[in-house]
Amino acid sequence: TVENLQTVPVAVTSLGEEQLAQRGIDNITSVQQYSPNTTLQVSRGTNSTLTAYIRGIGQQDPLWGFEPGVGIYIDDVYLARPQGAALDVYDVERVEVLRGPQGTLYGRNTIGGAVKYVTKTLTGDNQLALRGTLGSYNQRDVKISGQTGLSDTVFVSGAFASFNRDGFGKFLNTGDENYNKDLMSGRLSLQWNVADNFRVNLAADKTVDDSNPRGGFRLFPSALAPTDTRPTKVYDANISMPVENKVETEGQSLTLTWDVNDNWTIKSITAKREGVTDTNIDFDSTSFPTLDIPAFYEDEQTSQELQFLYTGERLKVASGLYYYSGEACGAFGQVVYGLSTTENGGCVDTDSTAFYSQGSYQLDEKWSLTLGGRYTKDDKDASVYRYVYNGYKFPREPGGTLIGVQTDFTDSASFSHFS
């Protein structure tokens, strides 16, 4: 439902398509400039891994063992992992930032708040939009989107975006770009109006980020790499690792919406998502492998949400059931002086079930009473290892000789909470 932001009893920032375009916002991280108490930044080493904080609550480290405190959503579908969550803005109707806990209203992991990316509504009209951007550092961005009606009740839409930019600096010892951008993304959607009060929406999206890993600026030269060209610009660096980095994410969703009558709406949201990241993080930014971190992340998730929404003259109620099943895996090596690699890795499997409800009753023109609650139960299984190899070893690749096992275990735990 559409409401005036001045009367909505939550702290929310909402930016529509025109506002985003007028302010030059082409990535969700730029929204932080217009949302108080919000930090949305690209995490270390990539263009598309997100660090999100709202009111001081969030997730700093993108490792698979951590749960985020700020939920990121695409059309009501929760993104469990931060890899690929620094979304580029295209085919968008609005971006919302909701500050404060949202768990009594929908979804998962929103104790700090939620960031919602809402794509364009399908209307069946014939539409085609093309937007191009040329800028400094050889920036070349293209966004194409359109929709049409296949019949009076079936509508389709598609969108494609390509974002390219040379680096703000270079890796001085290899000549490769540093802080460049090479990303493509696409989305397909279909809506079937089965009846006047029943809609079926199908959507699929995919993003591929081939940008180089990001190198840091050294304030002081390293005695271990005396021949390195010393950077004089903040975006210049040296690197001792392959200049390779790739983030791939994709997802599919099915949304069923039934307007039972003027007051009740029932919505089902079924989704599946997966992602793979291979990255190289050179912590010391020299041509000598003082401290190199080759890493990978893999994740997949399935979620099902059933919402029951009531809107009356004075009373509004949002209730629902939420189920999530996901596996997050990864490994990163700590290569010290190129002599040995300590590889830390494992997987975390999560099954989560939640029930939530919130009601708000308008007492008069100025006062309303709101009550809400949520019960969540999580079952987690984890496998964790820490191996030491002789030589330089990349995760998931042969190499090095195993010389020690420091950790190797599996465990499980269950958590439940009502608030």
mmCIF file of C-alpha atoms in Angstrom, residues 56-395:
data_model
loop_
_atom_site.group_PDB
_atom_site.id
_atom_site.type_symbol
_atom_site.label_atom_id
_atom_site.label_comp_id
_atom_site.label_asym_id
_atom_site.label_seq_id
_atom_site.Cartn_x
_atom_site.Cartn_y
_atom_site.Cartn_z
ATOM 1 C CA GLY A 56 25.585 0.946 14.553
ATOM 2 C CA ILE A 57 24.272 -2.580 13.905
ATOM 3 C CA GLY A 58 25.610 -4.606 10.975
ATOM 4 C CA GLN A 59 28.221 -7.080 9.776
ATOM 5 C CA GLN A 60 31.798 -5.950 9.235
ATOM 6 C CA ASP A 61 33.321 -9.220 8.062
ATOM 7 C CA PRO A 62 31.793 -10.980 5.018
ATOM 8 C CA LEU A 63 32.849 -14.448 6.197
ATOM 9 C CA TRP A 64 30.342 -17.300 6.024
ATOM 10 C CA GLY A 65 30.124 -17.785 9.793
ATOM 11 C CA PHE A 66 28.566 -14.385 10.440
ATOM 12 C CA GLU A 67 24.898 -13.368 10.248
ATOM 13 C CA PRO A 68 24.158 -9.827 9.032
ATOM 14 C CA GLY A 69 22.309 -7.376 11.257
ATOM 15 C CA VAL A 70 20.843 -5.443 8.311
ATOM 16 C CA GLY A 71 18.648 -7.338 5.855
ATOM 17 C CA ILE A 72 19.079 -6.699 2.119
ATOM 18 C CA TYR A 73 16.031 -7.480 -0.027
ATOM 19 C CA ILE A 74 15.222 -7.635 -3.736
ATOM 20 C CA ASP A 75 11.431 -7.548 -4.167
ATOM 21 C CA ASP A 76 10.858 -9.020 -0.677
ATOM 22 C CA VAL A 77 13.492 -11.754 -1.201
ATOM 23 C CA TYR A 78 16.139 -11.771 1.527
ATOM 24 C CA LEU A 79 19.812 -11.915 0.440
ATOM 25 C CA ALA A 80 21.586 -14.010 3.051
ATOM 26 C CA ARG A 81 25.194 -13.197 2.125
ATOM 27 C CA PRO A 82 26.929 -9.840 1.510
ATOM 28 C CA GLN A 83 28.762 -11.080 -1.604
ATOM 29 C CA GLY A 84 27.048 -9.474 -4.602
ATOM 30 C CA ALA A 85 24.747 -7.416 -2.365
ATOM 31 C CA ALA A 86 26.260 -4.036 -3.337
ATOM 32 C CA LEU A 87 23.569 -3.772 -6.000
ATOM 33 C CA ASP A 88 23.851 -1.504 -9.004
ATOM 34 C CA VAL A 89 20.763 0.584 -9.673
ATOM 35 C CA TYR A 90 18.835 -0.364 -12.804
ATOM 36 C CA ASP A 91 15.241 -1.447 -13.559
ATOM 37 C CA VAL A 92 14.330 0.058 -10.200
ATOM 38 C CA GLU A 93 11.121 1.649 -8.958
ATOM 39 C CA ARG A 94 12.516 2.721 -5.603
ATOM 40 C CA VAL A 95 15.091 1.950 -2.926
ATOM 41 C CA GLU A 96 13.974 1.983 0.699
ATOM 42 C CA VAL A 97 16.025 2.125 3.894
ATOM 43 C CA LEU A 98 14.067 1.194 7.022
ATOM 44 C CA ARG A 99 15.889 2.009 10.243
ATOM 45 C CA GLY A 100 15.241 -0.037 13.351
ATOM 46 C CA PRO A 101 14.090 -3.652 13.870
ATOM 47 C CA GLN A 102 11.716 -4.965 11.185
ATOM 48 C CA GLY A 103 11.433 -8.605 12.272
ATOM 49 C CA THR A 104 7.793 -8.343 13.379
ATOM 50 C CA LEU A 105 6.839 -7.333 9.828
ATOM 51 C CA TYR A 106 8.650 -9.748 7.483
ATOM 52 C CA GLY A 107 11.796 -11.628 6.525
ATOM 53 C CA ARG A 108 14.946 -12.315 8.495
ATOM 54 C CA ASN A 109 17.983 -10.661 10.126
ATOM 55 C CA THR A 110 16.674 -7.115 10.366
ATOM 56 C CA ILE A 111 17.521 -6.176 13.966
ATOM 57 C CA GLY A 112 19.297 -3.051 12.721
ATOM 58 C CA GLY A 113 16.997 -2.378 9.804
ATOM 59 C CA ALA A 114 16.486 -3.300 6.178
ATOM 60 C CA VAL A 115 17.444 -2.060 2.720
ATOM 61 C CA LYS A 116 14.822 -2.904 0.092
ATOM 62 C CA TYR A 117 15.470 -2.812 -3.656
ATOM 63 C CA VAL A 118 12.094 -2.697 -5.434
ATOM 64 C CA THR A 119 12.069 -3.319 -9.194
ATOM 65 C CA LYS A 120 9.625 -1.751 -11.621
ATOM 66 C CA THR A 121 5.991 -2.848 -11.573
ATOM 67 C CA LEU A 122 4.737 -4.609 -14.690
ATOM 68 C CA THR A 123 1.781 -2.781 -16.255
ATOM 69 C CA GLY A 124 1.529 -4.349 -19.720
ATOM 70 C CA ASP A 125 2.315 -1.047 -21.437
ATOM 71 C CA ASN A 126 4.859 -0.999 -24.232
ATOM 72 C CA GLN A 127 7.928 0.636 -22.726
ATOM 73 C CA LEU A 128 11.580 0.844 -23.717
ATOM 74 C CA ALA A 129 14.257 2.861 -21.945
ATOM 75 C CA LEU A 130 17.919 3.292 -22.790
ATOM 76 C CA ARG A 131 20.322 5.229 -20.596
ATOM 77 C CA GLY A 132 24.021 5.653 -21.223
ATOM 78 C CA THR A 133 26.696 7.351 -19.154
ATOM 79 C CA LEU A 134 30.159 8.515 -20.175
ATOM 80 C CA GLY A 135 32.490 9.844 -17.542
ATOM 81 C CA SER A 136 35.973 10.245 -16.187
ATOM 82 C CA TYR A 137 38.359 7.291 -16.152
ATOM 83 C CA ASN A 138 36.762 6.042 -19.364
ATOM 84 C CA GLN A 139 33.444 5.290 -17.638
ATOM 85 C CA ARG A 140 31.003 3.555 -19.999
ATOM 86 C CA ASP A 141 27.672 2.541 -18.475
ATOM 87 C CA VAL A 142 24.666 1.246 -20.406
ATOM 88 C CA LYS A 143 21.216 0.416 -19.013
ATOM 89 C CA ILE A 144 18.440 -1.041 -21.173
ATOM 90 C CA SER A 145 14.999 -1.937 -19.839
ATOM 91 C CA GLY A 146 11.586 -2.543 -21.295
ATOM 92 C CA GLN A 147 8.288 -4.314 -20.912
ATOM 93 C CA THR A 148 5.268 -5.293 -22.969
ATOM 94 C CA GLY A 149 2.037 -7.241 -22.751
ATOM 95 C CA LEU A 150 1.850 -10.660 -24.386
ATOM 96 C CA SER A 151 -1.906 -10.596 -23.800
ATOM 97 C CA ASP A 152 -4.409 -8.733 -21.648
ATOM 98 C CA THR A 153 -3.297 -10.740 -18.613
ATOM 99 C CA VAL A 154 0.349 -11.714 -19.241
ATOM 100 C CA PHE A 155 3.133 -9.106 -19.077
ATOM 101 C CA VAL A 156 6.890 -9.526 -19.487
ATOM 102 C CA SER A 157 9.862 -7.265 -18.822
ATOM 103 C CA GLY A 158 13.604 -7.431 -19.220
ATOM 104 C CA ALA A 159 16.577 -5.332 -18.232
ATOM 105 C CA PHE A 160 20.310 -5.414 -18.855
ATOM 106 C CA ALA A 161 23.074 -3.245 -17.454
ATOM 107 C CA SER A 162 26.795 -3.003 -18.144
ATOM 108 C CA PHE A 163 29.088 -0.936 -15.935
ATOM 109 C CA ASN A 164 32.677 -0.340 -17.066
ATOM 110 C CA ARG A 165 35.349 2.037 -15.801
ATOM 111 C CA ASP A 166 39.131 2.158 -15.839
ATOM 112 C CA GLY A 167 40.883 2.099 -12.506
ATOM 113 C CA PHE A 168 41.408 5.175 -10.362
ATOM 114 C CA GLY A 169 44.982 3.920 -10.068
ATOM 115 C CA LYS A 170 47.269 1.077 -11.092
ATOM 116 C CA PHE A 171 49.204 -1.825 -9.690
ATOM 117 C CA LEU A 172 52.606 -0.330 -10.368
ATOM 118 C CA ASN A 173 54.551 -3.582 -10.679
ATOM 119 C CA THR A 174 52.111 -5.234 -13.140
ATOM 120 C CA GLY A 175 50.465 -2.292 -14.921
ATOM 121 C CA ASP A 176 46.955 -3.642 -14.182
ATOM 122 C CA GLU A 177 44.064 -1.386 -13.221
ATOM 123 C CA ASN A 178 43.317 -0.778 -9.535
ATOM 124 C CA TYR A 179 39.781 0.233 -8.472
ATOM 125 C CA ASN A 180 38.358 -0.447 -11.925
ATOM 126 C CA LYS A 181 34.863 -1.743 -12.674
ATOM 127 C CA ASP A 182 33.731 -4.499 -15.047
ATOM 128 C CA LEU A 183 30.244 -5.681 -14.171
ATOM 129 C CA MET A 184 27.200 -6.986 -16.061
ATOM 130 C CA SER A 185 23.737 -7.694 -14.706
ATOM 131 C CA GLY A 186 20.404 -8.799 -16.141
ATOM 132 C CA ARG A 187 16.840 -9.461 -15.021
ATOM 133 C CA LEU A 188 13.730 -11.073 -16.552
ATOM 134 C CA SER A 189 10.223 -10.815 -15.080
ATOM 135 C CA LEU A 190 6.793 -12.185 -15.948
ATOM 136 C CA GLN A 191 3.418 -11.330 -14.442
ATOM 137 C CA TRP A 192 0.208 -13.282 -15.006
ATOM 138 C CA ASN A 193 -3.011 -11.717 -13.788
ATOM 139 C CA VAL A 194 -4.934 -14.948 -13.319
ATOM 140 C CA ALA A 195 -7.953 -13.020 -12.045
ATOM 141 C CA ASP A 196 -8.729 -9.485 -10.948
ATOM 142 C CA ASN A 197 -7.645 -10.389 -7.416
ATOM 143 C CA PHE A 198 -4.896 -12.974 -8.054
ATOM 144 C CA ARG A 199 -1.423 -12.358 -9.549
ATOM 145 C CA VAL A 200 1.556 -14.580 -10.287
ATOM 146 C CA ASN A 201 5.019 -13.001 -10.610
ATOM 147 C CA LEU A 202 8.128 -14.835 -11.805
ATOM 148 C CA ALA A 203 11.572 -13.207 -11.759
ATOM 149 C CA ALA A 204 15.166 -14.230 -12.441
ATOM 150 C CA ASP A 205 18.363 -12.195 -12.179
ATOM 151 C CA LYS A 206 22.103 -12.719 -12.631
ATOM 152 C CA THR A 207 25.143 -10.554 -11.953
ATOM 153 C CA VAL A 208 28.770 -11.142 -12.968
ATOM 154 C CA ASP A 209 31.507 -8.898 -11.550
ATOM 155 C CA ASP A 210 34.910 -9.316 -13.236
ATOM 156 C CA SER A 211 36.498 -6.222 -11.713
ATOM 157 C CA ASN A 212 40.065 -6.519 -10.478
ATOM 158 C CA PRO A 213 40.752 -6.991 -6.771
ATOM 159 C CA ARG A 214 41.425 -3.756 -4.921
ATOM 160 C CA GLY A 215 44.877 -2.953 -3.601
ATOM 161 C CA GLY A 216 45.555 -0.734 -0.609
ATOM 162 C CA PHE A 217 47.895 2.252 -0.346
ATOM 163 C CA ARG A 218 51.035 1.832 1.773
ATOM 164 C CA LEU A 219 51.966 4.755 3.982
ATOM 165 C CA PHE A 220 55.515 3.437 4.404
ATOM 166 C CA PRO A 221 57.704 1.299 2.124
ATOM 167 C CA SER A 222 58.389 -2.330 2.983
ATOM 168 C CA ALA A 223 61.929 -3.483 3.747
ATOM 169 C CA LEU A 224 60.980 -6.852 2.236
ATOM 170 C CA ALA A 225 60.266 -5.295 -1.163
ATOM 171 C CA PRO A 226 62.949 -2.602 -1.564
ATOM 172 C CA THR A 227 62.685 -2.578 -5.365
ATOM 173 C CA ASP A 228 58.958 -1.731 -5.410
ATOM 174 C CA THR A 229 58.021 1.556 -7.037
ATOM 175 C CA ARG A 230 56.666 3.617 -4.164
ATOM 176 C CA PRO A 231 53.080 4.794 -4.796
ATOM 177 C CA THR A 232 52.558 8.558 -4.823
ATOM 178 C CA LYS A 233 48.783 8.432 -5.406
ATOM 179 C CA VAL A 234 46.327 6.909 -2.946
ATOM 180 C CA TYR A 235 44.832 4.532 -5.545
ATOM 181 C CA ASP A 236 48.189 3.117 -6.642
ATOM 182 C CA ALA A 237 49.569 -0.088 -5.146
ATOM 183 C CA ASN A 238 51.782 -3.095 -5.748
ATOM 184 C CA ILE A 239 50.601 -6.688 -5.707
ATOM 185 C CA SER A 240 52.149 -10.144 -5.394
ATOM 186 C CA MET A 241 48.994 -12.084 -6.311
ATOM 187 C CA PRO A 242 47.141 -12.768 -9.571
ATOM 188 C CA VAL A 243 45.027 -9.751 -10.530
ATOM 189 C CA GLU A 244 41.906 -11.897 -10.688
ATOM 190 C CA ASN A 245 38.581 -11.504 -8.947
ATOM 191 C CA LYS A 246 35.128 -12.794 -9.839
ATOM 192 C CA VAL A 247 31.736 -12.565 -8.147
ATOM 193 C CA GLU A 248 28.721 -14.357 -9.647
ATOM 194 C CA THR A 249 25.249 -14.276 -8.109
ATOM 195 C CA GLU A 250 21.884 -15.364 -9.437
ATOM 196 C CA GLY A 251 18.397 -15.962 -8.164
ATOM 197 C CA GLN A 252 14.854 -16.899 -9.042
ATOM 198 C CA SER A 253 11.608 -16.048 -7.268
ATOM 199 C CA LEU A 254 7.892 -16.823 -7.477
ATOM 200 C CA THR A 255 5.404 -14.473 -5.817
ATOM 201 C CA LEU A 256 1.679 -15.226 -5.539
ATOM 202 C CA THR A 257 -0.617 -12.398 -4.426
ATOM 203 C CA TRP A 258 -4.278 -12.976 -3.556
ATOM 204 C CA ASP A 259 -6.451 -9.982 -2.666
ATOM 205 C CA VAL A 260 -9.088 -11.927 -0.752
ATOM 206 C CA ASN A 261 -11.325 -8.887 -0.256
ATOM 207 C CA ASP A 262 -11.023 -5.168 0.422
ATOM 208 C CA ASN A 263 -9.298 -5.855 3.752
ATOM 209 C CA TRP A 264 -7.270 -9.045 3.403
ATOM 210 C CA THR A 265 -4.283 -9.910 1.196
ATOM 211 C CA ILE A 266 -2.365 -13.195 1.272
ATOM 212 C CA LYS A 267 1.082 -13.306 -0.324
ATOM 213 C CA SER A 268 3.470 -16.218 -0.904
ATOM 214 C CA ILE A 269 7.140 -15.534 -1.728
ATOM 215 C CA THR A 270 9.274 -18.492 -2.820
ATOM 216 C CA ALA A 271 12.906 -17.907 -3.769
ATOM 217 C CA LYS A 272 16.212 -19.588 -4.472
ATOM 218 C CA ARG A 273 19.572 -17.836 -4.731
ATOM 219 C CA GLU A 274 23.227 -18.816 -5.062
ATOM 220 C CA GLY A 275 26.586 -17.135 -5.395
ATOM 221 C CA VAL A 276 30.266 -17.883 -5.995
ATOM 222 C CA THR A 277 33.193 -15.556 -5.278
ATOM 223 C CA ASP A 278 36.890 -16.050 -6.014
ATOM 224 C CA THR A 279 39.101 -13.234 -4.831
ATOM 225 C CA ASN A 280 42.704 -12.344 -4.011
ATOM 226 C CA ILE A 281 43.400 -9.886 -1.209
ATOM 227 C CA ASP A 282 46.979 -8.627 -0.882
ATOM 228 C CA PHE A 283 47.080 -7.257 2.658
ATOM 229 C CA ASP A 284 50.622 -5.901 2.477
ATOM 230 C CA SER A 285 50.343 -4.320 -1.019
ATOM 231 C CA THR A 286 53.870 -5.201 -2.096
ATOM 232 C CA SER A 287 55.321 -7.375 -4.830
ATOM 233 C CA PHE A 288 56.655 -9.717 -2.128
ATOM 234 C CA PRO A 289 54.138 -12.213 -0.604
ATOM 235 C CA THR A 290 54.418 -10.903 2.949
ATOM 236 C CA LEU A 291 50.735 -11.515 3.757
ATOM 237 C CA ASP A 292 48.534 -12.720 0.883
ATOM 238 C CA ILE A 293 44.927 -13.842 1.337
ATOM 239 C CA PRO A 294 43.536 -15.952 -1.523
ATOM 240 C CA ALA A 295 39.879 -16.742 -0.768
ATOM 241 C CA PHE A 296 36.619 -18.119 -2.081
ATOM 242 C CA TYR A 297 33.001 -18.014 -0.931
ATOM 243 C CA GLU A 298 30.096 -20.204 -2.053
ATOM 244 C CA ASP A 299 26.526 -19.999 -0.869
ATOM 245 C CA GLU A 300 23.039 -21.138 -1.747
ATOM 246 C CA GLN A 301 19.709 -20.465 -0.107
ATOM 247 C CA THR A 302 16.032 -21.349 -0.383
ATOM 248 C CA SER A 303 13.329 -19.340 1.347
ATOM 249 C CA GLN A 304 9.560 -19.455 1.677
ATOM 250 C CA GLU A 305 7.458 -16.710 3.212
ATOM 251 C CA LEU A 306 3.694 -16.583 3.671
ATOM 252 C CA GLN A 307 2.241 -13.182 4.581
ATOM 253 C CA PHE A 308 -1.248 -12.344 5.854
ATOM 254 C CA LEU A 309 -1.966 -8.626 5.552
ATOM 255 C CA TYR A 310 -5.053 -6.866 6.923
ATOM 256 C CA THR A 311 -5.972 -3.227 6.348
ATOM 257 C CA GLY A 312 -9.075 -1.831 8.029
ATOM 258 C CA GLU A 313 -10.372 1.632 8.773
ATOM 259 C CA ARG A 314 -8.311 1.881 11.961
ATOM 260 C CA LEU A 315 -6.524 -1.441 12.301
ATOM 261 C CA LYS A 316 -3.577 -2.708 10.244
ATOM 262 C CA VAL A 317 -2.041 -6.140 10.806
ATOM 263 C CA ALA A 318 0.940 -7.871 9.177
ATOM 264 C CA SER A 319 1.457 -11.528 10.107
ATOM 265 C CA GLY A 320 3.475 -14.271 8.518
ATOM 266 C CA LEU A 321 5.468 -17.475 8.481
ATOM 267 C CA TYR A 322 9.059 -17.559 7.273
ATOM 268 C CA TYR A 323 11.304 -20.510 6.415
ATOM 269 C CA TYR A 324 14.935 -20.319 5.350
ATOM 270 C CA SER A 325 17.427 -23.031 4.430
ATOM 271 C CA GLY A 326 20.926 -22.076 3.414
ATOM 272 C CA GLU A 327 24.496 -23.275 3.126
ATOM 273 C CA ALA A 328 27.438 -20.881 3.227
ATOM 274 C CA CYS A 329 30.951 -22.195 2.591
ATOM 275 C CA GLY A 330 34.353 -20.719 2.034
ATOM 276 C CA ALA A 331 38.051 -20.760 2.704
ATOM 277 C CA PHE A 332 40.857 -18.256 2.860
ATOM 278 C CA GLY A 333 44.574 -18.802 3.013
ATOM 279 C CA GLN A 334 47.095 -16.811 5.007
ATOM 280 C CA VAL A 335 50.288 -16.923 2.986
ATOM 281 C CA VAL A 336 53.238 -15.652 5.026
ATOM 282 C CA TYR A 337 56.412 -14.745 3.122
ATOM 283 C CA GLY A 338 55.401 -17.267 0.448
ATOM 284 C CA LEU A 339 56.827 -20.041 2.628
ATOM 285 C CA SER A 340 53.686 -21.441 4.244
ATOM 286 C CA THR A 341 49.914 -21.201 3.873
ATOM 287 C CA THR A 342 47.451 -21.490 6.741
ATOM 288 C CA GLU A 343 44.078 -22.312 5.196
ATOM 289 C CA ASN A 344 40.945 -21.583 7.228
ATOM 290 C CA GLY A 345 37.663 -22.904 5.868
ATOM 291 C CA GLY A 346 34.400 -24.700 6.375
ATOM 292 C CA CYS A 347 30.648 -24.578 5.890
ATOM 293 C CA VAL A 348 27.651 -23.458 7.920
ATOM 294 C CA ASP A 349 24.225 -24.985 7.213
ATOM 295 C CA THR A 350 21.240 -23.094 8.589
ATOM 296 C CA ASP A 351 17.565 -24.028 8.839
ATOM 297 C CA SER A 352 15.372 -21.308 10.271
ATOM 298 C CA THR A 353 11.644 -21.074 11.000
ATOM 299 C CA ALA A 354 9.903 -17.930 12.202
ATOM 300 C CA PHE A 355 6.419 -16.688 13.063
ATOM 301 C CA TYR A 356 5.721 -12.967 13.330
ATOM 302 C CA SER A 357 2.857 -10.515 13.697
ATOM 303 C CA GLN A 358 2.419 -6.799 14.219
ATOM 304 C CA GLY A 359 -0.775 -4.801 14.575
ATOM 305 C CA SER A 360 -1.311 -1.059 14.696
ATOM 306 C CA TYR A 361 -4.570 0.545 15.846
ATOM 307 C CA GLN A 362 -5.283 4.220 15.168
ATOM 308 C CA LEU A 363 -6.740 5.613 18.412
ATOM 309 C CA ASP A 364 -7.365 9.094 16.999
ATOM 310 C CA GLU A 365 -5.771 11.524 14.543
ATOM 311 C CA LYS A 366 -2.573 11.796 16.594
ATOM 312 C CA TRP A 367 -2.232 8.572 18.556
ATOM 313 C CA SER A 368 -1.860 4.943 17.551
ATOM 314 C CA LEU A 369 -1.049 1.768 19.476
ATOM 315 C CA THR A 370 1.324 -0.817 17.970
ATOM 316 C CA LEU A 371 2.088 -4.301 19.284
ATOM 317 C CA GLY A 372 4.271 -6.916 17.633
ATOM 318 C CA GLY A 373 6.149 -10.119 18.285
ATOM 319 C CA ARG A 374 8.375 -12.675 16.593
ATOM 320 C CA TYR A 375 9.476 -16.215 17.371
ATOM 321 C CA THR A 376 12.545 -17.573 15.560
ATOM 322 C CA LYS A 377 14.185 -20.988 15.750
ATOM 323 C CA ASP A 378 17.535 -21.642 14.053
ATOM 324 C CA ASP A 379 19.275 -24.997 13.636
ATOM 325 C CA LYS A 380 22.912 -24.740 12.574
ATOM 326 C CA ASP A 381 25.479 -27.344 11.528
ATOM 327 C CA ALA A 382 29.076 -26.250 11.040
ATOM 328 C CA SER A 383 32.291 -27.819 9.827
ATOM 329 C CA VAL A 384 35.509 -25.913 10.483
ATOM 330 C CA TYR A 385 39.106 -26.658 9.567
ATOM 331 C CA ARG A 386 42.504 -24.994 9.778
ATOM 332 C CA TYR A 387 45.290 -26.671 7.797
ATOM 333 C CA VAL A 388 48.916 -25.621 7.408
ATOM 334 C CA TYR A 389 50.676 -26.222 4.085
ATOM 335 C CA ASN A 390 54.260 -25.845 2.993
ATOM 336 C CA GLY A 391 54.535 -23.303 0.181
ATOM 337 C CA TYR A 392 51.944 -21.133 -1.539
ATOM 338 C CA LYS A 393 48.493 -22.703 -1.883
ATOM 339 C CA PHE A 394 45.237 -21.347 -3.294
ATOM 340 C CA PRO A 395 41.976 -22.697 -1.799
#
